[in-house]
């Protein structure tokens, strides 16, 4: 039975790789979430005082705080790409920031605040041309559209399987072996080593060297089922349906006076989310009322991206998130509910 579990875990690992279009010769490290995958990289890379890590002002705390810690521990420097008022990725500003001192570029492929995506292939290429390695936080991209790591040629790619219909508590890190081999593990112990004596440990090659302790094998095996299911639907179809629903809701909300949509306005540029505010109302009130009057579950607040909101002096926003199982009928019901909230409560 134990061997069967091990085989199934390895099959799940392979499925994660094939789902992402990763070269089979590279590694998929199983983590407990996307946050752990990013921490593993930030704390495991050989960075030294003065090295520069480039992120942006719209990163999730998971791609922000680990670098802050490395800054304190190792004296690295950090640079931030600003998001312009259009909400779109500023490629020229990015190019000007990727200088020779930049050793790592780490950006969300699709951010969870505005929903905008970066031109990932170009971003990776520019980083490589300058000698930097590039990690993408794929937490919001991989669930919503096809990802092809081979084409992207990205060095490291972090995802959350629980955002892809999988069981909670499973993430993964794709990494090129030549980079992973040089990284220190974040968590060490049983399962990560081939042999130890009282003073030394011989670490296994990637991915096992990063997977000390028992894996959440039930979750990992369940993740494969989720990916098989998503793969059966097809990520192009997932993307298309999500966009249809997003278009419909955006069209409805744009026509409500008291609703302000955070840029970019074009739903095609916003992936699967719709961030908005209602004049005179806190985003938390909007979310609670929508839950009560329409059983519409949305998120409110700063979405773990505090620097983005703080620098713009916005308290946060309400954010509707769509997936392929949402229907046009649900979209229409949601718009009606927002209309009702606007006419009753918004000032
Ligand atoms: C862009 C982005 N990165 C990272 C994360 C963190 O994911 P996890 O909770 O799996 O660590 C999230 C979660 O919402 C996210 O939206």
mmCIF file of C-alpha atoms and ligand atoms in Angstrom:
data_model
loop_
_atom_site.group_PDB
_atom_site.id
_atom_site.type_symbol
_atom_site.label_atom_id
_atom_site.label_comp_id
_atom_site.label_asym_id
_atom_site.label_seq_id
_atom_site.Cartn_x
_atom_site.Cartn_y
_atom_site.Cartn_z
ATOM 1 C CA UNK A 1 0.000 0.000 0.000
ATOM 2 C CA UNK A 2 2.879 2.326 0.835
ATOM 3 C CA UNK A 3 4.420 1.686 -2.575
ATOM 4 C CA UNK A 4 1.114 2.433 -4.264
ATOM 5 C CA UNK A 5 0.939 5.758 -2.441
ATOM 6 C CA UNK A 6 4.497 6.609 -3.530
ATOM 7 C CA UNK A 7 3.677 5.727 -7.126
ATOM 8 C CA UNK A 8 0.523 7.838 -7.056
ATOM 9 C CA UNK A 9 2.412 10.800 -5.611
ATOM 10 C CA UNK A 10 4.966 10.518 -8.407
ATOM 11 C CA UNK A 11 2.160 10.311 -10.969
ATOM 12 C CA UNK A 12 0.674 13.476 -9.482
ATOM 13 C CA UNK A 13 4.048 15.196 -9.677
ATOM 14 C CA UNK A 14 4.327 14.237 -13.343
ATOM 15 C CA UNK A 15 0.790 15.469 -13.980
ATOM 16 C CA UNK A 16 1.561 18.860 -12.439
ATOM 17 C CA UNK A 17 4.592 19.084 -14.732
ATOM 18 C CA UNK A 18 2.707 18.041 -17.848
ATOM 19 C CA UNK A 19 -0.205 20.349 -17.000
ATOM 20 C CA UNK A 20 2.221 23.280 -16.898
ATOM 21 C CA UNK A 21 4.100 22.139 -19.994
ATOM 22 C CA UNK A 22 7.298 21.737 -17.983
ATOM 23 C CA UNK A 23 10.272 19.864 -19.446
ATOM 24 C CA UNK A 24 10.201 16.390 -17.814
ATOM 25 C CA UNK A 25 13.935 16.626 -17.061
ATOM 26 C CA UNK A 26 13.296 19.523 -14.639
ATOM 27 C CA UNK A 27 11.659 19.255 -11.225
ATOM 28 C CA UNK A 28 8.308 19.794 -9.594
ATOM 29 C CA UNK A 29 8.689 20.345 -5.858
ATOM 30 C CA UNK A 30 5.545 19.715 -3.820
ATOM 31 C CA UNK A 31 4.830 22.420 -1.239
ATOM 32 C CA UNK A 32 1.902 23.242 0.989
ATOM 33 C CA UNK A 33 0.917 26.308 -1.027
ATOM 34 C CA UNK A 34 2.211 28.916 -3.429
ATOM 35 C CA UNK A 35 3.532 30.972 -0.513
ATOM 36 C CA UNK A 36 5.804 28.160 0.598
ATOM 37 C CA UNK A 37 7.049 27.700 -2.960
ATOM 38 C CA UNK A 38 8.063 31.375 -3.145
ATOM 39 C CA UNK A 39 9.636 31.302 0.321
ATOM 40 C CA UNK A 40 11.607 28.253 -0.698
ATOM 41 C CA UNK A 41 13.115 30.193 -3.591
ATOM 42 C CA UNK A 42 13.654 33.492 -1.772
ATOM 43 C CA UNK A 43 15.397 31.847 1.152
ATOM 44 C CA UNK A 44 17.088 29.075 -0.794
ATOM 45 C CA UNK A 45 18.807 31.045 -3.554
ATOM 46 C CA UNK A 46 22.435 31.989 -3.084
ATOM 47 C CA UNK A 47 21.993 35.746 -2.792
ATOM 48 C CA UNK A 48 24.547 38.062 -1.278
ATOM 49 C CA UNK A 49 24.710 41.609 0.034
ATOM 50 C CA UNK A 50 24.013 44.133 -2.705
ATOM 51 C CA UNK A 51 22.267 41.736 -5.093
ATOM 52 C CA UNK A 52 19.043 43.260 -6.375
ATOM 53 C CA UNK A 53 15.676 41.508 -6.488
ATOM 54 C CA UNK A 54 13.022 43.104 -8.663
ATOM 55 C CA UNK A 55 9.338 42.708 -7.837
ATOM 56 C CA UNK A 56 6.410 45.107 -8.318
ATOM 57 C CA UNK A 57 4.004 47.217 -6.286
ATOM 58 C CA UNK A 58 1.114 44.862 -7.021
ATOM 59 C CA UNK A 59 2.548 41.616 -5.678
ATOM 60 C CA UNK A 60 0.689 39.446 -3.212
ATOM 61 C CA UNK A 61 2.302 39.524 0.234
ATOM 62 C CA UNK A 62 3.529 36.017 -0.582
ATOM 63 C CA UNK A 63 5.869 37.470 -3.201
ATOM 64 C CA UNK A 64 6.709 40.488 -1.105
ATOM 65 C CA UNK A 65 7.408 39.560 2.497
ATOM 66 C CA UNK A 66 9.826 36.670 1.823
ATOM 67 C CA UNK A 67 12.092 39.103 -0.083
ATOM 68 C CA UNK A 68 11.756 41.631 2.726
ATOM 69 C CA UNK A 69 13.052 38.977 5.104
ATOM 70 C CA UNK A 70 15.944 38.122 2.805
ATOM 71 C CA UNK A 71 16.762 41.816 2.624
ATOM 72 C CA UNK A 72 17.094 41.868 6.427
ATOM 73 C CA UNK A 73 18.974 38.566 6.635
ATOM 74 C CA UNK A 74 21.402 38.930 3.721
ATOM 75 C CA UNK A 75 21.468 42.626 2.851
ATOM 76 C CA UNK A 76 20.031 42.273 -0.636
ATOM 77 C CA UNK A 77 18.497 45.348 -2.233
ATOM 78 C CA UNK A 78 14.994 45.477 -3.670
ATOM 79 C CA UNK A 79 13.547 47.323 -6.617
ATOM 80 C CA UNK A 80 9.868 47.716 -7.409
ATOM 81 C CA UNK A 81 8.152 48.157 -10.727
ATOM 82 C CA UNK A 82 5.233 50.604 -10.376
ATOM 83 C CA UNK A 83 1.871 49.921 -11.923
ATOM 84 C CA UNK A 84 0.676 52.892 -14.027
ATOM 85 C CA UNK A 85 -2.849 54.273 -13.695
ATOM 86 C CA UNK A 86 -3.958 52.176 -16.700
ATOM 87 C CA UNK A 87 -3.355 49.138 -14.484
ATOM 88 C CA UNK A 88 -1.338 47.514 -17.250
ATOM 89 C CA UNK A 89 2.234 46.242 -17.203
ATOM 90 C CA UNK A 90 4.721 48.971 -18.137
ATOM 91 C CA UNK A 91 7.257 47.110 -20.240
ATOM 92 C CA UNK A 92 9.459 50.174 -20.837
ATOM 93 C CA UNK A 93 9.696 50.890 -17.112
ATOM 94 C CA UNK A 94 10.467 47.206 -16.548
ATOM 95 C CA UNK A 95 13.295 47.272 -19.108
ATOM 96 C CA UNK A 96 14.829 50.293 -17.446
ATOM 97 C CA UNK A 97 14.818 48.565 -14.034
ATOM 98 C CA UNK A 98 16.452 45.311 -15.167
ATOM 99 C CA UNK A 99 20.082 46.329 -14.868
ATOM 100 C CA UNK A 100 23.106 44.086 -14.308
ATOM 101 C CA UNK A 101 22.750 44.242 -10.503
ATOM 102 C CA UNK A 102 19.352 42.548 -10.731
ATOM 103 C CA UNK A 103 19.887 38.881 -9.923
ATOM 104 C CA UNK A 104 16.261 37.835 -9.583
ATOM 105 C CA UNK A 105 13.032 39.042 -11.151
ATOM 106 C CA UNK A 106 9.975 37.749 -9.308
ATOM 107 C CA UNK A 107 6.549 38.805 -10.566
ATOM 108 C CA UNK A 108 2.978 37.598 -10.540
ATOM 109 C CA UNK A 109 2.059 36.396 -14.020
ATOM 110 C CA UNK A 110 -1.490 37.536 -13.268
ATOM 111 C CA UNK A 111 -2.006 39.665 -10.184
ATOM 112 C CA UNK A 112 -4.878 39.191 -7.776
ATOM 113 C CA UNK A 113 -5.737 42.888 -7.379
ATOM 114 C CA UNK A 114 -6.463 44.231 -10.853
ATOM 115 C CA UNK A 115 -6.304 40.872 -12.610
ATOM 116 C CA UNK A 116 -3.833 42.205 -15.172
ATOM 117 C CA UNK A 117 -1.272 39.829 -16.647
ATOM 118 C CA UNK A 118 2.279 40.542 -17.653
ATOM 119 C CA UNK A 119 3.763 39.698 -21.069
ATOM 120 C CA UNK A 120 5.480 36.737 -19.442
ATOM 121 C CA UNK A 121 7.607 35.509 -22.350
ATOM 122 C CA UNK A 122 9.055 38.970 -22.942
ATOM 123 C CA UNK A 123 9.568 39.557 -19.228
ATOM 124 C CA UNK A 124 11.544 36.312 -18.876
ATOM 125 C CA UNK A 125 13.600 37.058 -21.975
ATOM 126 C CA UNK A 126 14.546 40.539 -20.771
ATOM 127 C CA UNK A 127 15.554 39.141 -17.373
ATOM 128 C CA UNK A 128 17.684 36.445 -19.014
ATOM 129 C CA UNK A 129 19.331 38.892 -21.421
ATOM 130 C CA UNK A 130 20.493 40.830 -18.402
ATOM 131 C CA UNK A 131 21.750 37.728 -16.579
ATOM 132 C CA UNK A 132 18.927 37.544 -14.005
ATOM 133 C CA UNK A 133 16.850 34.508 -13.203
ATOM 134 C CA UNK A 134 13.099 34.868 -13.341
ATOM 135 C CA UNK A 135 10.394 33.432 -11.123
ATOM 136 C CA UNK A 136 6.718 33.833 -11.901
ATOM 137 C CA UNK A 137 4.002 33.589 -9.281
ATOM 138 C CA UNK A 138 1.442 31.609 -11.222
ATOM 139 C CA UNK A 139 -1.170 31.378 -8.450
ATOM 140 C CA UNK A 140 -3.700 33.366 -10.488
ATOM 141 C CA UNK A 141 -2.586 32.443 -13.996
ATOM 142 C CA UNK A 142 -2.342 28.661 -13.916
ATOM 143 C CA UNK A 143 -5.973 28.095 -12.786
ATOM 144 C CA UNK A 144 -7.377 30.286 -15.533
ATOM 145 C CA UNK A 145 -5.514 29.768 -18.774
ATOM 146 C CA UNK A 146 -3.063 27.496 -20.546
ATOM 147 C CA UNK A 147 0.487 27.778 -19.226
ATOM 148 C CA UNK A 148 3.453 26.534 -21.222
ATOM 149 C CA UNK A 149 6.588 26.661 -19.127
ATOM 150 C CA UNK A 150 8.765 25.359 -21.944
ATOM 151 C CA UNK A 151 7.686 28.240 -24.174
ATOM 152 C CA UNK A 152 7.993 30.779 -21.371
ATOM 153 C CA UNK A 153 11.470 29.448 -20.551
ATOM 154 C CA UNK A 154 10.847 30.677 -17.012
ATOM 155 C CA UNK A 155 13.318 29.449 -14.362
ATOM 156 C CA UNK A 156 10.931 28.999 -11.447
ATOM 157 C CA UNK A 157 7.136 28.905 -11.375
ATOM 158 C CA UNK A 158 4.993 28.757 -8.230
ATOM 159 C CA UNK A 159 1.365 27.619 -8.088
ATOM 160 C CA UNK A 160 -1.440 26.720 -5.668
ATOM 161 C CA UNK A 161 -3.246 23.497 -6.498
ATOM 162 C CA UNK A 162 -6.077 24.540 -4.170
ATOM 163 C CA UNK A 163 -6.835 27.378 -6.576
ATOM 164 C CA UNK A 164 -7.210 24.813 -9.341
ATOM 165 C CA UNK A 165 -10.045 22.764 -7.807
ATOM 166 C CA UNK A 166 -7.593 20.678 -5.790
ATOM 167 C CA UNK A 167 -7.750 19.886 -2.075
ATOM 168 C CA UNK A 168 -6.535 22.625 0.249
ATOM 169 C CA UNK A 169 -2.930 22.713 1.372
ATOM 170 C CA UNK A 170 -1.125 21.774 -1.825
ATOM 171 C CA UNK A 171 1.168 23.950 -3.893
ATOM 172 C CA UNK A 172 4.058 23.313 -6.225
ATOM 173 C CA UNK A 173 7.224 24.863 -7.491
ATOM 174 C CA UNK A 174 8.526 24.158 -10.952
ATOM 175 C CA UNK A 175 12.271 24.764 -11.180
ATOM 176 C CA UNK A 176 15.069 24.259 -13.657
ATOM 177 C CA UNK A 177 17.318 21.639 -12.140
ATOM 178 C CA UNK A 178 20.493 23.649 -12.615
ATOM 179 C CA UNK A 179 18.995 26.348 -10.342
ATOM 180 C CA UNK A 180 17.325 24.045 -7.823
ATOM 181 C CA UNK A 181 20.558 22.101 -7.358
ATOM 182 C CA UNK A 182 22.245 25.229 -6.015
ATOM 183 C CA UNK A 183 19.440 26.157 -3.624
ATOM 184 C CA UNK A 184 19.347 25.413 0.094
ATOM 185 C CA UNK A 185 16.239 23.601 1.322
ATOM 186 C CA UNK A 186 13.758 25.531 3.433
ATOM 187 C CA UNK A 187 12.603 22.547 5.477
ATOM 188 C CA UNK A 188 14.927 19.615 6.023
ATOM 189 C CA UNK A 189 14.595 16.219 7.631
ATOM 190 C CA UNK A 190 13.430 12.735 6.794
ATOM 191 C CA UNK A 191 12.814 12.076 3.135
ATOM 192 C CA UNK A 192 15.170 14.838 1.989
ATOM 193 C CA UNK A 193 18.458 13.010 2.532
ATOM 194 C CA UNK A 194 20.139 9.851 1.300
ATOM 195 C CA UNK A 195 22.438 9.376 4.301
ATOM 196 C CA UNK A 196 23.385 11.211 7.467
ATOM 197 C CA UNK A 197 25.911 10.783 10.243
ATOM 198 C CA UNK A 198 26.038 12.792 13.427
ATOM 199 C CA UNK A 199 27.609 15.784 11.693
ATOM 200 C CA UNK A 200 26.713 15.575 8.011
ATOM 201 C CA UNK A 201 23.792 15.056 5.723
ATOM 202 C CA UNK A 202 23.857 14.018 2.098
ATOM 203 C CA UNK A 203 20.905 15.633 0.417
ATOM 204 C CA UNK A 204 18.908 13.920 -2.284
ATOM 205 C CA UNK A 205 18.734 15.653 -5.658
ATOM 206 C CA UNK A 206 15.768 17.955 -6.404
ATOM 207 C CA UNK A 207 12.859 17.693 -5.860
ATOM 208 C CA UNK A 208 13.177 15.430 -2.782
ATOM 209 C CA UNK A 209 15.839 17.570 -1.106
ATOM 210 C CA UNK A 210 13.155 20.259 -0.646
ATOM 211 C CA UNK A 211 10.482 17.928 0.691
ATOM 212 C CA UNK A 212 11.560 17.087 4.230
ATOM 213 C CA UNK A 213 8.881 15.303 6.262
ATOM 214 C CA UNK A 214 5.735 13.529 5.203
ATOM 215 C CA UNK A 215 4.010 15.003 2.174
ATOM 216 C CA UNK A 216 0.313 15.763 2.196
ATOM 217 C CA UNK A 217 -0.058 12.748 -0.053
ATOM 218 C CA UNK A 218 -3.845 12.630 0.064
ATOM 219 C CA UNK A 219 -3.916 16.242 -1.124
ATOM 220 C CA UNK A 220 -1.248 15.615 -3.743
ATOM 221 C CA UNK A 221 -3.109 12.629 -5.181
ATOM 222 C CA UNK A 222 -6.347 14.641 -5.107
ATOM 223 C CA UNK A 223 -4.580 17.420 -6.990
ATOM 224 C CA UNK A 224 -3.904 15.061 -9.870
ATOM 225 C CA UNK A 225 -7.619 14.299 -10.068
ATOM 226 C CA UNK A 226 -8.308 18.054 -10.171
ATOM 227 C CA UNK A 227 -5.781 18.605 -12.954
ATOM 228 C CA UNK A 228 -7.133 15.656 -14.943
ATOM 229 C CA UNK A 229 -10.587 17.203 -14.601
ATOM 230 C CA UNK A 230 -9.419 20.661 -15.673
ATOM 231 C CA UNK A 231 -7.397 19.131 -18.489
ATOM 232 C CA UNK A 232 -10.516 17.262 -19.635
ATOM 233 C CA UNK A 233 -12.405 20.533 -19.904
ATOM 234 C CA UNK A 234 -9.433 22.212 -21.566
ATOM 235 C CA UNK A 235 -7.830 25.382 -20.297
ATOM 236 C CA UNK A 236 -8.839 27.271 -23.446
ATOM 237 C CA UNK A 237 -12.485 26.526 -22.596
ATOM 238 C CA UNK A 238 -11.920 27.463 -18.951
ATOM 239 C CA UNK A 239 -10.497 30.796 -20.057
ATOM 240 C CA UNK A 240 -13.253 31.434 -22.574
ATOM 241 C CA UNK A 241 -16.132 30.745 -20.190
ATOM 242 C CA UNK A 242 -14.579 32.861 -17.450
ATOM 243 C CA UNK A 243 -14.138 35.725 -19.872
ATOM 244 C CA UNK A 244 -17.751 35.477 -21.065
ATOM 245 C CA UNK A 245 -18.999 35.768 -17.500
ATOM 246 C CA UNK A 246 -16.536 38.565 -16.696
ATOM 247 C CA UNK A 247 -17.627 40.489 -19.828
ATOM 248 C CA UNK A 248 -21.252 40.186 -18.846
ATOM 249 C CA UNK A 249 -20.744 41.352 -15.265
ATOM 250 C CA UNK A 250 -18.423 44.168 -16.323
ATOM 251 C CA UNK A 251 -20.947 45.415 -18.868
ATOM 252 C CA UNK A 252 -23.613 45.410 -16.167
ATOM 253 C CA UNK A 253 -21.523 47.118 -13.513
ATOM 254 C CA UNK A 254 -20.154 49.810 -15.833
ATOM 255 C CA UNK A 255 -23.704 51.094 -16.276
ATOM 256 C CA UNK A 256 -24.281 51.498 -12.531
ATOM 257 C CA UNK A 257 -23.485 55.084 -11.528
ATOM 258 C CA UNK A 258 -22.164 54.388 -8.085
ATOM 259 C CA UNK A 259 -19.811 51.608 -9.079
ATOM 260 C CA UNK A 260 -16.138 52.286 -9.778
ATOM 261 C CA UNK A 261 -14.152 49.538 -11.462
ATOM 262 C CA UNK A 262 -10.430 49.422 -10.763
ATOM 263 C CA UNK A 263 -8.285 49.655 -13.914
ATOM 264 C CA UNK A 264 -7.946 48.081 -16.396
ATOM 265 C CA UNK A 265 -11.586 48.510 -17.442
ATOM 266 C CA UNK A 266 -11.391 46.049 -20.322
ATOM 267 C CA UNK A 267 -12.379 42.615 -18.924
ATOM 268 C CA UNK A 268 -10.160 40.925 -21.499
ATOM 269 C CA UNK A 269 -7.211 42.412 -19.618
ATOM 270 C CA UNK A 270 -8.498 41.378 -16.222
ATOM 271 C CA UNK A 271 -8.506 37.602 -16.460
ATOM 272 C CA UNK A 272 -11.007 36.159 -14.072
ATOM 273 C CA UNK A 273 -11.656 38.931 -11.572
ATOM 274 C CA UNK A 274 -13.555 42.170 -11.310
ATOM 275 C CA UNK A 275 -12.327 44.577 -8.630
ATOM 276 C CA UNK A 276 -14.718 47.398 -7.814
ATOM 277 C CA UNK A 277 -15.836 49.893 -5.201
ATOM 278 C CA UNK A 278 -19.184 51.498 -4.465
ATOM 279 C CA UNK A 279 -19.222 55.197 -3.688
ATOM 280 C CA UNK A 280 -19.516 55.893 0.040
ATOM 281 C CA UNK A 281 -19.352 52.244 1.085
ATOM 282 C CA UNK A 282 -16.585 50.149 2.548
ATOM 283 C CA UNK A 283 -15.728 47.081 0.485
ATOM 284 C CA UNK A 284 -16.447 44.895 3.516
ATOM 285 C CA UNK A 285 -20.007 46.228 3.730
ATOM 286 C CA UNK A 286 -20.488 45.625 0.004
ATOM 287 C CA UNK A 287 -19.323 42.016 0.384
ATOM 288 C CA UNK A 288 -21.460 41.339 3.455
ATOM 289 C CA UNK A 289 -24.607 42.792 1.917
ATOM 290 C CA UNK A 290 -24.113 40.911 -1.371
ATOM 291 C CA UNK A 291 -23.752 37.724 0.625
ATOM 292 C CA UNK A 292 -26.925 38.453 2.570
ATOM 293 C CA UNK A 293 -29.140 39.625 -0.266
ATOM 294 C CA UNK A 294 -27.908 37.398 -3.082
ATOM 295 C CA UNK A 295 -25.677 34.674 -1.594
ATOM 296 C CA UNK A 296 -22.956 36.145 -3.774
ATOM 297 C CA UNK A 297 -19.614 35.379 -2.184
ATOM 298 C CA UNK A 298 -16.948 37.886 -3.038
ATOM 299 C CA UNK A 299 -13.802 39.052 -1.311
ATOM 300 C CA UNK A 300 -13.182 42.498 0.135
ATOM 301 C CA UNK A 301 -10.294 44.472 1.601
ATOM 302 C CA UNK A 302 -6.723 44.764 0.416
ATOM 303 C CA UNK A 303 -6.378 41.224 -0.933
ATOM 304 C CA UNK A 304 -2.970 40.648 0.691
ATOM 305 C CA UNK A 305 -1.545 43.394 -1.534
ATOM 306 C CA UNK A 306 -1.349 46.214 1.011
ATOM 307 C CA UNK A 307 1.414 48.270 -0.657
ATOM 308 C CA UNK A 308 -0.697 48.644 -3.807
ATOM 309 C CA UNK A 309 -3.680 50.078 -1.929
ATOM 310 C CA UNK A 310 -1.694 52.068 0.628
ATOM 311 C CA UNK A 311 0.310 53.905 -2.026
ATOM 312 C CA UNK A 312 -2.922 54.853 -3.789
ATOM 313 C CA UNK A 313 -4.671 55.771 -0.551
ATOM 314 C CA UNK A 314 -7.532 53.368 -1.226
ATOM 315 C CA UNK A 315 -9.004 51.346 1.647
ATOM 316 C CA UNK A 316 -9.354 48.254 -0.506
ATOM 317 C CA UNK A 317 -11.947 46.990 -2.932
ATOM 318 C CA UNK A 318 -14.645 44.419 -3.431
ATOM 319 C CA UNK A 319 -13.604 41.704 -5.854
ATOM 320 C CA UNK A 320 -15.787 39.277 -7.727
ATOM 321 C CA UNK A 321 -13.925 36.183 -8.928
ATOM 322 C CA UNK A 322 -15.209 33.981 -11.714
ATOM 323 C CA UNK A 323 -14.447 30.460 -12.805
ATOM 324 C CA UNK A 324 -15.636 28.225 -15.612
ATOM 325 C CA UNK A 325 -18.545 26.871 -13.572
ATOM 326 C CA UNK A 326 -20.135 30.317 -13.300
ATOM 327 C CA UNK A 327 -22.972 30.918 -15.717
ATOM 328 C CA UNK A 328 -24.408 33.902 -17.562
ATOM 329 C CA UNK A 329 -27.514 33.556 -15.405
ATOM 330 C CA UNK A 330 -25.367 33.932 -12.281
ATOM 331 C CA UNK A 331 -23.647 36.921 -13.885
ATOM 332 C CA UNK A 332 -27.037 38.613 -14.421
ATOM 333 C CA UNK A 333 -28.165 37.831 -10.883
ATOM 334 C CA UNK A 334 -24.959 39.304 -9.554
ATOM 335 C CA UNK A 335 -25.395 42.527 -11.544
ATOM 336 C CA UNK A 336 -28.988 42.862 -10.266
ATOM 337 C CA UNK A 337 -27.788 42.372 -6.698
ATOM 338 C CA UNK A 338 -25.128 45.076 -7.110
ATOM 339 C CA UNK A 339 -27.768 47.417 -8.601
ATOM 340 C CA UNK A 340 -29.964 46.813 -5.588
ATOM 341 C CA UNK A 341 -27.121 47.486 -3.144
ATOM 342 C CA UNK A 342 -26.171 50.661 -5.053
ATOM 343 C CA UNK A 343 -29.698 52.049 -5.069
ATOM 344 C CA UNK A 344 -30.303 51.191 -1.408
ATOM 345 C CA UNK A 345 -27.011 51.929 0.303
ATOM 346 C CA UNK A 346 -24.492 53.763 -1.875
ATOM 347 C CA UNK A 347 -24.304 57.542 -1.468
HETATM 348 C C1 LIG B 1 -1.075 36.177 -6.825
HETATM 349 C C2 LIG B 1 -1.051 35.301 -5.605
HETATM 350 N N1 LIG B 1 0.114 34.819 -5.164
HETATM 351 C C3 LIG B 1 0.191 34.021 -4.094
HETATM 352 C C4 LIG B 1 -0.924 33.660 -3.394
HETATM 353 C C5 LIG B 1 -0.784 32.783 -2.199
HETATM 354 O O1 LIG B 1 -1.277 31.514 -2.461
HETATM 355 P P1 LIG B 1 -1.312 30.398 -1.316
HETATM 356 O O2 LIG B 1 -2.399 30.771 -0.391
HETATM 357 O O3 LIG B 1 -1.526 29.129 -2.036
HETATM 358 O O4 LIG B 1 0.008 30.426 -0.659
HETATM 359 C C6 LIG B 1 -2.161 34.139 -3.793
HETATM 360 C C7 LIG B 1 -3.379 33.825 -3.029
HETATM 361 O O5 LIG B 1 -4.419 34.370 -3.163
HETATM 362 C C8 LIG B 1 -2.233 34.964 -4.938
HETATM 363 O O6 LIG B 1 -3.402 35.450 -5.369
#
